[in-house]
Amino acid sequence: MTDQLSAPFTLERRFAAPRSRVYAALTESAHLRHWMCPPGMNMVKCEADARVDGVFHYGMQAAMPGAPVMWGKWTFRALEQDQKIQVVVQFSDADGGVTRHPMAPNWPLYTLSTTTLSDDGDGTLMRLEWRALNASPSEEAIFDASHASMTMGWGGAMDVLDGYLRTL
């Protein structure tokens, strides 16, 4: 079966770090826990098994009493050491089961994220391409309409990742 993919959301970012370090930060729990969580949130679970069909399962919780945990899961579809990471992204429950976005029920159930890394002088150029995967027309429309907010969200995450990489 061929995947049905939406128009891509793309983001590029240059990091003053070698590809091997950026790749590790995108695939290893020891690194993901330091940058994958937005400001004001705490990572309550962070487990990554970076191999084809392996899973990164995480839970984030707002830093306030009684806040619910937001669960997410990546299933690694393709990995090329220090070059490419492709994952199917979804919201999940604490056990890793597939769930809908807790605040946007029409968000696609699955999305496909492909990250490529290339040398850029003494650093690394990261290119993220994210698409709705096998989505209904209404899910795809929500995904496409959200590109501006995804730019802000991923831009903030990349700022945190950049700062983290500078500490290594």
PDB file of N, CA, C and O in Angstrom, residues 2-58:
ATOM      1  N   THR A   2       0.532   2.211  -0.796  1.00  0.00           N
ATOM      2  CA  THR A   2       1.271   3.461  -0.881  1.00  0.00           C
ATOM      3  C   THR A   2       0.711   4.455   0.121  1.00  0.00           C
ATOM      4  O   THR A   2      -0.502   4.585   0.269  1.00  0.00           O
ATOM      5  N   ASP A   3       1.604   5.154   0.807  1.00  0.00           N
ATOM      6  CA  ASP A   3       1.168   6.177   1.755  1.00  0.00           C
ATOM      7  C   ASP A   3       0.513   7.337   1.029  1.00  0.00           C
ATOM      8  O   ASP A   3       0.962   7.758  -0.034  1.00  0.00           O
ATOM      9  N   GLN A   4      -0.561   7.850   1.603  1.00  0.00           N
ATOM     10  CA  GLN A   4      -1.176   9.088   1.132  1.00  0.00           C
ATOM     11  C   GLN A   4      -0.598  10.199   2.001  1.00  0.00           C
ATOM     12  O   GLN A   4      -0.758  10.186   3.220  1.00  0.00           O
ATOM     13  N   LEU A   5       0.090  11.149   1.355  1.00  0.00           N
ATOM     14  CA  LEU A   5       0.784  12.207   2.092  1.00  0.00           C
ATOM     15  C   LEU A   5       0.256  13.575   1.709  1.00  0.00           C
ATOM     16  O   LEU A   5      -0.028  13.840   0.546  1.00  0.00           O
ATOM     17  N   SER A   6       0.164  14.455   2.687  1.00  0.00           N
ATOM     18  CA  SER A   6      -0.257  15.840   2.452  1.00  0.00           C
ATOM     19  C   SER A   6       0.908  16.655   1.911  1.00  0.00           C
ATOM     20  O   SER A   6       2.048  16.171   1.824  1.00  0.00           O
ATOM     21  N   ALA A   7       0.626  17.899   1.604  1.00  0.00           N
ATOM     22  CA  ALA A   7       1.699  18.837   1.278  1.00  0.00           C
ATOM     23  C   ALA A   7       2.611  18.928   2.501  1.00  0.00           C
ATOM     24  O   ALA A   7       2.150  18.829   3.634  1.00  0.00           O
ATOM     25  N   PRO A   8       3.911  19.129   2.279  1.00  0.00           N
ATOM     26  CA  PRO A   8       4.823  19.117   3.424  1.00  0.00           C
ATOM     27  C   PRO A   8       4.880  20.432   4.190  1.00  0.00           C
ATOM     28  O   PRO A   8       4.743  21.509   3.612  1.00  0.00           O
ATOM     29  N   PHE A   9       5.073  20.314   5.475  1.00  0.00           N
ATOM     30  CA  PHE A   9       5.529  21.413   6.313  1.00  0.00           C
ATOM     31  C   PHE A   9       7.041  21.219   6.379  1.00  0.00           C
ATOM     32  O   PHE A   9       7.518  20.116   6.658  1.00  0.00           O
ATOM     33  N   THR A  10       7.801  22.270   6.087  1.00  0.00           N
ATOM     34  CA  THR A  10       9.262  22.130   6.104  1.00  0.00           C
ATOM     35  C   THR A  10       9.884  23.184   7.014  1.00  0.00           C
ATOM     36  O   THR A  10       9.361  24.286   7.176  1.00  0.00           O
ATOM     37  N   LEU A  11      10.999  22.792   7.585  1.00  0.00           N
ATOM     38  CA  LEU A  11      11.750  23.675   8.466  1.00  0.00           C
ATOM     39  C   LEU A  11      13.222  23.326   8.311  1.00  0.00           C
ATOM     40  O   LEU A  11      13.567  22.141   8.284  1.00  0.00           O
ATOM     41  N   GLU A  12      14.059  24.340   8.172  1.00  0.00           N
ATOM     42  CA  GLU A  12      15.495  24.117   8.123  1.00  0.00           C
ATOM     43  C   GLU A  12      16.147  24.889   9.250  1.00  0.00           C
ATOM     44  O   GLU A  12      15.716  25.986   9.598  1.00  0.00           O
ATOM     45  N   ARG A  13      17.205  24.279   9.786  1.00  0.00           N
ATOM     46  CA  ARG A  13      17.923  24.923  10.882  1.00  0.00           C
ATOM     47  C   ARG A  13      19.379  24.490  10.834  1.00  0.00           C
ATOM     48  O   ARG A  13      19.672  23.328  10.601  1.00  0.00           O
ATOM     49  N   ARG A  14      20.279  25.429  11.057  1.00  0.00           N
ATOM     50  CA  ARG A  14      21.704  25.133  11.117  1.00  0.00           C
ATOM     51  C   ARG A  14      22.133  25.097  12.577  1.00  0.00           C
ATOM     52  O   ARG A  14      21.751  25.957  13.362  1.00  0.00           O
ATOM     53  N   PHE A  15      22.913  24.072  12.915  1.00  0.00           N
ATOM     54  CA  PHE A  15      23.451  23.924  14.259  1.00  0.00           C
ATOM     55  C   PHE A  15      24.969  23.923  14.198  1.00  0.00           C
ATOM     56  O   PHE A  15      25.552  23.325  13.290  1.00  0.00           O
ATOM     57  N   ALA A  16      25.594  24.571  15.155  1.00  0.00           N
ATOM     58  CA  ALA A  16      27.058  24.600  15.248  1.00  0.00           C
ATOM     59  C   ALA A  16      27.524  23.354  15.991  1.00  0.00           C
ATOM     60  O   ALA A  16      28.122  23.422  17.062  1.00  0.00           O
ATOM     61  N   ALA A  17      27.200  22.206  15.427  1.00  0.00           N
ATOM     62  CA  ALA A  17      27.552  20.909  16.022  1.00  0.00           C
ATOM     63  C   ALA A  17      27.694  19.908  14.885  1.00  0.00           C
ATOM     64  O   ALA A  17      27.036  20.041  13.854  1.00  0.00           O
ATOM     65  N   PRO A  18      28.533  18.880  15.083  1.00  0.00           N
ATOM     66  CA  PRO A  18      28.674  17.859  14.041  1.00  0.00           C
ATOM     67  C   PRO A  18      27.401  17.025  13.885  1.00  0.00           C
ATOM     68  O   PRO A  18      26.604  16.908  14.820  1.00  0.00           O
ATOM     69  N   ARG A  19      27.230  16.441  12.695  1.00  0.00           N
ATOM     70  CA  ARG A  19      26.038  15.630  12.418  1.00  0.00           C
ATOM     71  C   ARG A  19      25.848  14.525  13.448  1.00  0.00           C
ATOM     72  O   ARG A  19      24.722  14.241  13.858  1.00  0.00           O
ATOM     73  N   SER A  20      26.924  13.886  13.873  1.00  0.00           N
ATOM     74  CA  SER A  20      26.802  12.785  14.837  1.00  0.00           C
ATOM     75  C   SER A  20      26.166  13.259  16.137  1.00  0.00           C
ATOM     76  O   SER A  20      25.349  12.545  16.736  1.00  0.00           O
ATOM     77  N   ARG A  21      26.482  14.460  16.570  1.00  0.00           N
ATOM     78  CA  ARG A  21      25.920  14.989  17.817  1.00  0.00           C
ATOM     79  C   ARG A  21      24.447  15.348  17.628  1.00  0.00           C
ATOM     80  O   ARG A  21      23.615  15.092  18.504  1.00  0.00           O
ATOM     81  N   VAL A  22      24.103  15.942  16.485  1.00  0.00           N
ATOM     82  CA  VAL A  22      22.701  16.289  16.218  1.00  0.00           C
ATOM     83  C   VAL A  22      21.868  15.016  16.091  1.00  0.00           C
ATOM     84  O   VAL A  22      20.779  14.918  16.664  1.00  0.00           O
ATOM     85  N   TYR A  23      22.390  14.029  15.378  1.00  0.00           N
ATOM     86  CA  TYR A  23      21.686  12.748  15.223  1.00  0.00           C
ATOM     87  C   TYR A  23      21.421  12.118  16.593  1.00  0.00           C
ATOM     88  O   TYR A  23      20.301  11.671  16.864  1.00  0.00           O
ATOM     89  N   ALA A  24      22.428  12.092  17.447  1.00  0.00           N
ATOM     90  CA  ALA A  24      22.257  11.531  18.795  1.00  0.00           C
ATOM     91  C   ALA A  24      21.188  12.291  19.568  1.00  0.00           C
ATOM     92  O   ALA A  24      20.358  11.687  20.256  1.00  0.00           O
ATOM     93  N   ALA A  25      21.175  13.611  19.448  1.00  0.00           N
ATOM     94  CA  ALA A  25      20.185  14.427  20.164  1.00  0.00           C
ATOM     95  C   ALA A  25      18.760  14.149  19.686  1.00  0.00           C
ATOM     96  O   ALA A  25      17.806  14.323  20.443  1.00  0.00           O
ATOM     97  N   LEU A  26      18.617  13.682  18.450  1.00  0.00           N
ATOM     98  CA  LEU A  26      17.298  13.392  17.875  1.00  0.00           C
ATOM     99  C   LEU A  26      16.850  11.947  18.091  1.00  0.00           C
ATOM    100  O   LEU A  26      15.697  11.614  17.792  1.00  0.00           O
ATOM    101  N   THR A  27      17.741  11.086  18.583  1.00  0.00           N
ATOM    102  CA  THR A  27      17.411   9.666  18.654  1.00  0.00           C
ATOM    103  C   THR A  27      17.630   9.012  20.020  1.00  0.00           C
ATOM    104  O   THR A  27      17.192   7.883  20.222  1.00  0.00           O
ATOM    105  N   GLU A  28      18.304   9.674  20.942  1.00  0.00           N
ATOM    106  CA  GLU A  28      18.645   9.044  22.218  1.00  0.00           C
ATOM    107  C   GLU A  28      17.910   9.706  23.389  1.00  0.00           C
ATOM    108  O   GLU A  28      17.913  10.934  23.523  1.00  0.00           O
ATOM    109  N   SER A  29      17.332   8.870  24.251  1.00  0.00           N
ATOM    110  CA  SER A  29      16.584   9.365  25.414  1.00  0.00           C
ATOM    111  C   SER A  29      17.395  10.332  26.260  1.00  0.00           C
ATOM    112  O   SER A  29      16.870  11.338  26.745  1.00  0.00           O
ATOM    113  N   ALA A  30      18.671  10.011  26.452  1.00  0.00           N
ATOM    114  CA  ALA A  30      19.532  10.841  27.303  1.00  0.00           C
ATOM    115  C   ALA A  30      19.597  12.279  26.799  1.00  0.00           C
ATOM    116  O   ALA A  30      19.788  13.203  27.594  1.00  0.00           O
ATOM    117  N   HIS A  31      19.403  12.473  25.502  1.00  0.00           N
ATOM    118  CA  HIS A  31      19.411  13.818  24.922  1.00  0.00           C
ATOM    119  C   HIS A  31      17.998  14.370  24.737  1.00  0.00           C
ATOM    120  O   HIS A  31      17.742  15.541  25.035  1.00  0.00           O
ATOM    121  N   LEU A  32      17.089  13.551  24.231  1.00  0.00           N
ATOM    122  CA  LEU A  32      15.717  14.012  23.966  1.00  0.00           C
ATOM    123  C   LEU A  32      15.073  14.629  25.201  1.00  0.00           C
ATOM    124  O   LEU A  32      14.371  15.631  25.105  1.00  0.00           O
ATOM    125  N   ARG A  33      15.344  14.074  26.366  1.00  0.00           N
ATOM    126  CA  ARG A  33      14.724  14.576  27.598  1.00  0.00           C
ATOM    127  C   ARG A  33      15.139  16.013  27.913  1.00  0.00           C
ATOM    128  O   ARG A  33      14.467  16.699  28.660  1.00  0.00           O
ATOM    129  N   HIS A  34      16.251  16.480  27.322  1.00  0.00           N
ATOM    130  CA  HIS A  34      16.757  17.823  27.622  1.00  0.00           C
ATOM    131  C   HIS A  34      16.209  18.915  26.704  1.00  0.00           C
ATOM    132  O   HIS A  34      16.323  20.087  27.028  1.00  0.00           O
ATOM    133  N   TRP A  35      15.658  18.540  25.556  1.00  0.00           N
ATOM    134  CA  TRP A  35      15.228  19.596  24.637  1.00  0.00           C
ATOM    135  C   TRP A  35      13.839  19.380  24.042  1.00  0.00           C
ATOM    136  O   TRP A  35      13.236  20.329  23.546  1.00  0.00           O
ATOM    137  N   MET A  36      13.311  18.187  24.086  1.00  0.00           N
ATOM    138  CA  MET A  36      12.064  17.878  23.395  1.00  0.00           C
ATOM    139  C   MET A  36      10.831  18.449  24.089  1.00  0.00           C
ATOM    140  O   MET A  36       9.766  18.527  23.512  1.00  0.00           O
ATOM    141  N   CYS A  37      10.972  18.871  25.308  1.00  0.00           N
ATOM    142  CA  CYS A  37       9.854  19.367  26.100  1.00  0.00           C
ATOM    143  C   CYS A  37       9.828  20.899  26.052  1.00  0.00           C
ATOM    144  O   CYS A  37      10.837  21.543  26.336  1.00  0.00           O
ATOM    145  N   PRO A  38       8.704  21.509  25.679  1.00  0.00           N
ATOM    146  CA  PRO A  38       8.660  22.971  25.613  1.00  0.00           C
ATOM    147  C   PRO A  38       8.820  23.619  26.991  1.00  0.00           C
ATOM    148  O   PRO A  38       8.526  22.991  28.012  1.00  0.00           O
ATOM    149  N   PRO A  39       9.234  24.875  27.024  1.00  0.00           N
ATOM    150  CA  PRO A  39       9.335  25.591  28.306  1.00  0.00           C
ATOM    151  C   PRO A  39       7.986  25.546  29.043  1.00  0.00           C
ATOM    152  O   PRO A  39       6.925  25.640  28.433  1.00  0.00           O
ATOM    153  N   GLY A  40       8.061  25.367  30.349  1.00  0.00           N
ATOM    154  CA  GLY A  40       6.850  25.295  31.165  1.00  0.00           C
ATOM    155  C   GLY A  40       6.281  23.896  31.299  1.00  0.00           C
ATOM    156  O   GLY A  40       5.277  23.692  31.976  1.00  0.00           O
ATOM    157  N   MET A  41       6.915  22.934  30.623  1.00  0.00           N
ATOM    158  CA  MET A  41       6.482  21.539  30.695  1.00  0.00           C
ATOM    159  C   MET A  41       7.619  20.702  31.278  1.00  0.00           C
ATOM    160  O   MET A  41       8.784  21.065  31.153  1.00  0.00           O
ATOM    161  N   ASN A  42       7.251  19.598  31.910  1.00  0.00           N
ATOM    162  CA  ASN A  42       8.225  18.642  32.433  1.00  0.00           C
ATOM    163  C   ASN A  42       8.076  17.325  31.694  1.00  0.00           C
ATOM    164  O   ASN A  42       6.953  16.874  31.444  1.00  0.00           O
ATOM    165  N   MET A  43       9.194  16.711  31.360  1.00  0.00           N
ATOM    166  CA  MET A  43       9.183  15.395  30.722  1.00  0.00           C
ATOM    167  C   MET A  43       9.014  14.353  31.830  1.00  0.00           C
ATOM    168  O   MET A  43       9.871  14.230  32.699  1.00  0.00           O
ATOM    169  N   VAL A  44       7.883  13.631  31.820  1.00  0.00           N
ATOM    170  CA  VAL A  44       7.622  12.645  32.861  1.00  0.00           C
ATOM    171  C   VAL A  44       7.971  11.230  32.403  1.00  0.00           C
ATOM    172  O   VAL A  44       8.100  10.331  33.226  1.00  0.00           O
ATOM    173  N   LYS A  45       8.106  11.042  31.099  1.00  0.00           N
ATOM    174  CA  LYS A  45       8.569   9.774  30.539  1.00  0.00           C
ATOM    175  C   LYS A  45       9.308  10.086  29.252  1.00  0.00           C
ATOM    176  O   LYS A  45       8.851  10.916  28.464  1.00  0.00           O
ATOM    177  N   CYS A  46      10.421   9.398  29.032  1.00  0.00           N
ATOM    178  CA  CYS A  46      11.222   9.608  27.827  1.00  0.00           C
ATOM    179  C   CYS A  46      12.006   8.332  27.566  1.00  0.00           C
ATOM    180  O   CYS A  46      13.050   8.111  28.170  1.00  0.00           O
ATOM    181  N   GLU A  47      11.476   7.488  26.700  1.00  0.00           N
ATOM    182  CA  GLU A  47      12.130   6.231  26.363  1.00  0.00           C
ATOM    183  C   GLU A  47      12.216   6.100  24.852  1.00  0.00           C
ATOM    184  O   GLU A  47      11.196   6.141  24.170  1.00  0.00           O
ATOM    185  N   ALA A  48      13.442   5.948  24.342  1.00  0.00           N
ATOM    186  CA  ALA A  48      13.642   5.837  22.900  1.00  0.00           C
ATOM    187  C   ALA A  48      14.408   4.562  22.579  1.00  0.00           C
ATOM    188  O   ALA A  48      15.412   4.244  23.211  1.00  0.00           O
ATOM    189  N   ASP A  49      13.907   3.849  21.585  1.00  0.00           N
ATOM    190  CA  ASP A  49      14.552   2.665  21.037  1.00  0.00           C
ATOM    191  C   ASP A  49      14.726   2.933  19.547  1.00  0.00           C
ATOM    192  O   ASP A  49      13.867   2.578  18.734  1.00  0.00           O
ATOM    193  N   ALA A  50      15.829   3.616  19.204  1.00  0.00           N
ATOM    194  CA  ALA A  50      16.053   4.091  17.834  1.00  0.00           C
ATOM    195  C   ALA A  50      16.569   2.964  16.942  1.00  0.00           C
ATOM    196  O   ALA A  50      17.761   2.786  16.751  1.00  0.00           O
ATOM    197  N   ARG A  51      15.615   2.232  16.412  1.00  0.00           N
ATOM    198  CA  ARG A  51      15.860   1.194  15.406  1.00  0.00           C
ATOM    199  C   ARG A  51      14.576   1.113  14.588  1.00  0.00           C
ATOM    200  O   ARG A  51      13.512   1.565  15.032  1.00  0.00           O
ATOM    201  N   VAL A  52      14.653   0.580  13.389  1.00  0.00           N
ATOM    202  CA  VAL A  52      13.450   0.461  12.568  1.00  0.00           C
ATOM    203  C   VAL A  52      12.402  -0.327  13.352  1.00  0.00           C
ATOM    204  O   VAL A  52      12.697  -1.383  13.917  1.00  0.00           O
ATOM    205  N   ASP A  53      11.208   0.219  13.432  1.00  0.00           N
ATOM    206  CA  ASP A  53      10.060  -0.282  14.192  1.00  0.00           C
ATOM    207  C   ASP A  53      10.203  -0.069  15.701  1.00  0.00           C
ATOM    208  O   ASP A  53       9.314  -0.441  16.455  1.00  0.00           O
ATOM    209  N   GLY A  54      11.296   0.541  16.149  1.00  0.00           N
ATOM    210  CA  GLY A  54      11.438   0.919  17.544  1.00  0.00           C
ATOM    211  C   GLY A  54      10.602   2.163  17.821  1.00  0.00           C
ATOM    212  O   GLY A  54      10.097   2.818  16.904  1.00  0.00           O
ATOM    213  N   VAL A  55      10.470   2.515  19.088  1.00  0.00           N
ATOM    214  CA  VAL A  55       9.552   3.582  19.492  1.00  0.00           C
ATOM    215  C   VAL A  55      10.242   4.573  20.427  1.00  0.00           C
ATOM    216  O   VAL A  55      11.043   4.181  21.273  1.00  0.00           O
ATOM    217  N   PHE A  56       9.926   5.835  20.239  1.00  0.00           N
ATOM    218  CA  PHE A  56      10.204   6.876  21.225  1.00  0.00           C
ATOM    219  C   PHE A  56       8.853   7.203  21.843  1.00  0.00           C
ATOM    220  O   PHE A  56       7.953   7.694  21.161  1.00  0.00           O
ATOM    221  N   HIS A  57       8.674   6.894  23.125  1.00  0.00           N
ATOM    222  CA  HIS A  57       7.412   7.157  23.824  1.00  0.00           C
ATOM    223  C   HIS A  57       7.709   8.169  24.918  1.00  0.00           C
ATOM    224  O   HIS A  57       8.650   7.995  25.692  1.00  0.00           O
ATOM    225  N   TYR A  58       6.914   9.227  24.947  1.00  0.00           N
ATOM    226  CA  TYR A  58       7.182  10.296  25.913  1.00  0.00           C
ATOM    227  C   TYR A  58       5.885  10.837  26.490  1.00  0.00           C
ATOM    228  O   TYR A  58       4.809  10.713  25.914  1.00  0.00           O
TER     229      TYR A  58
END
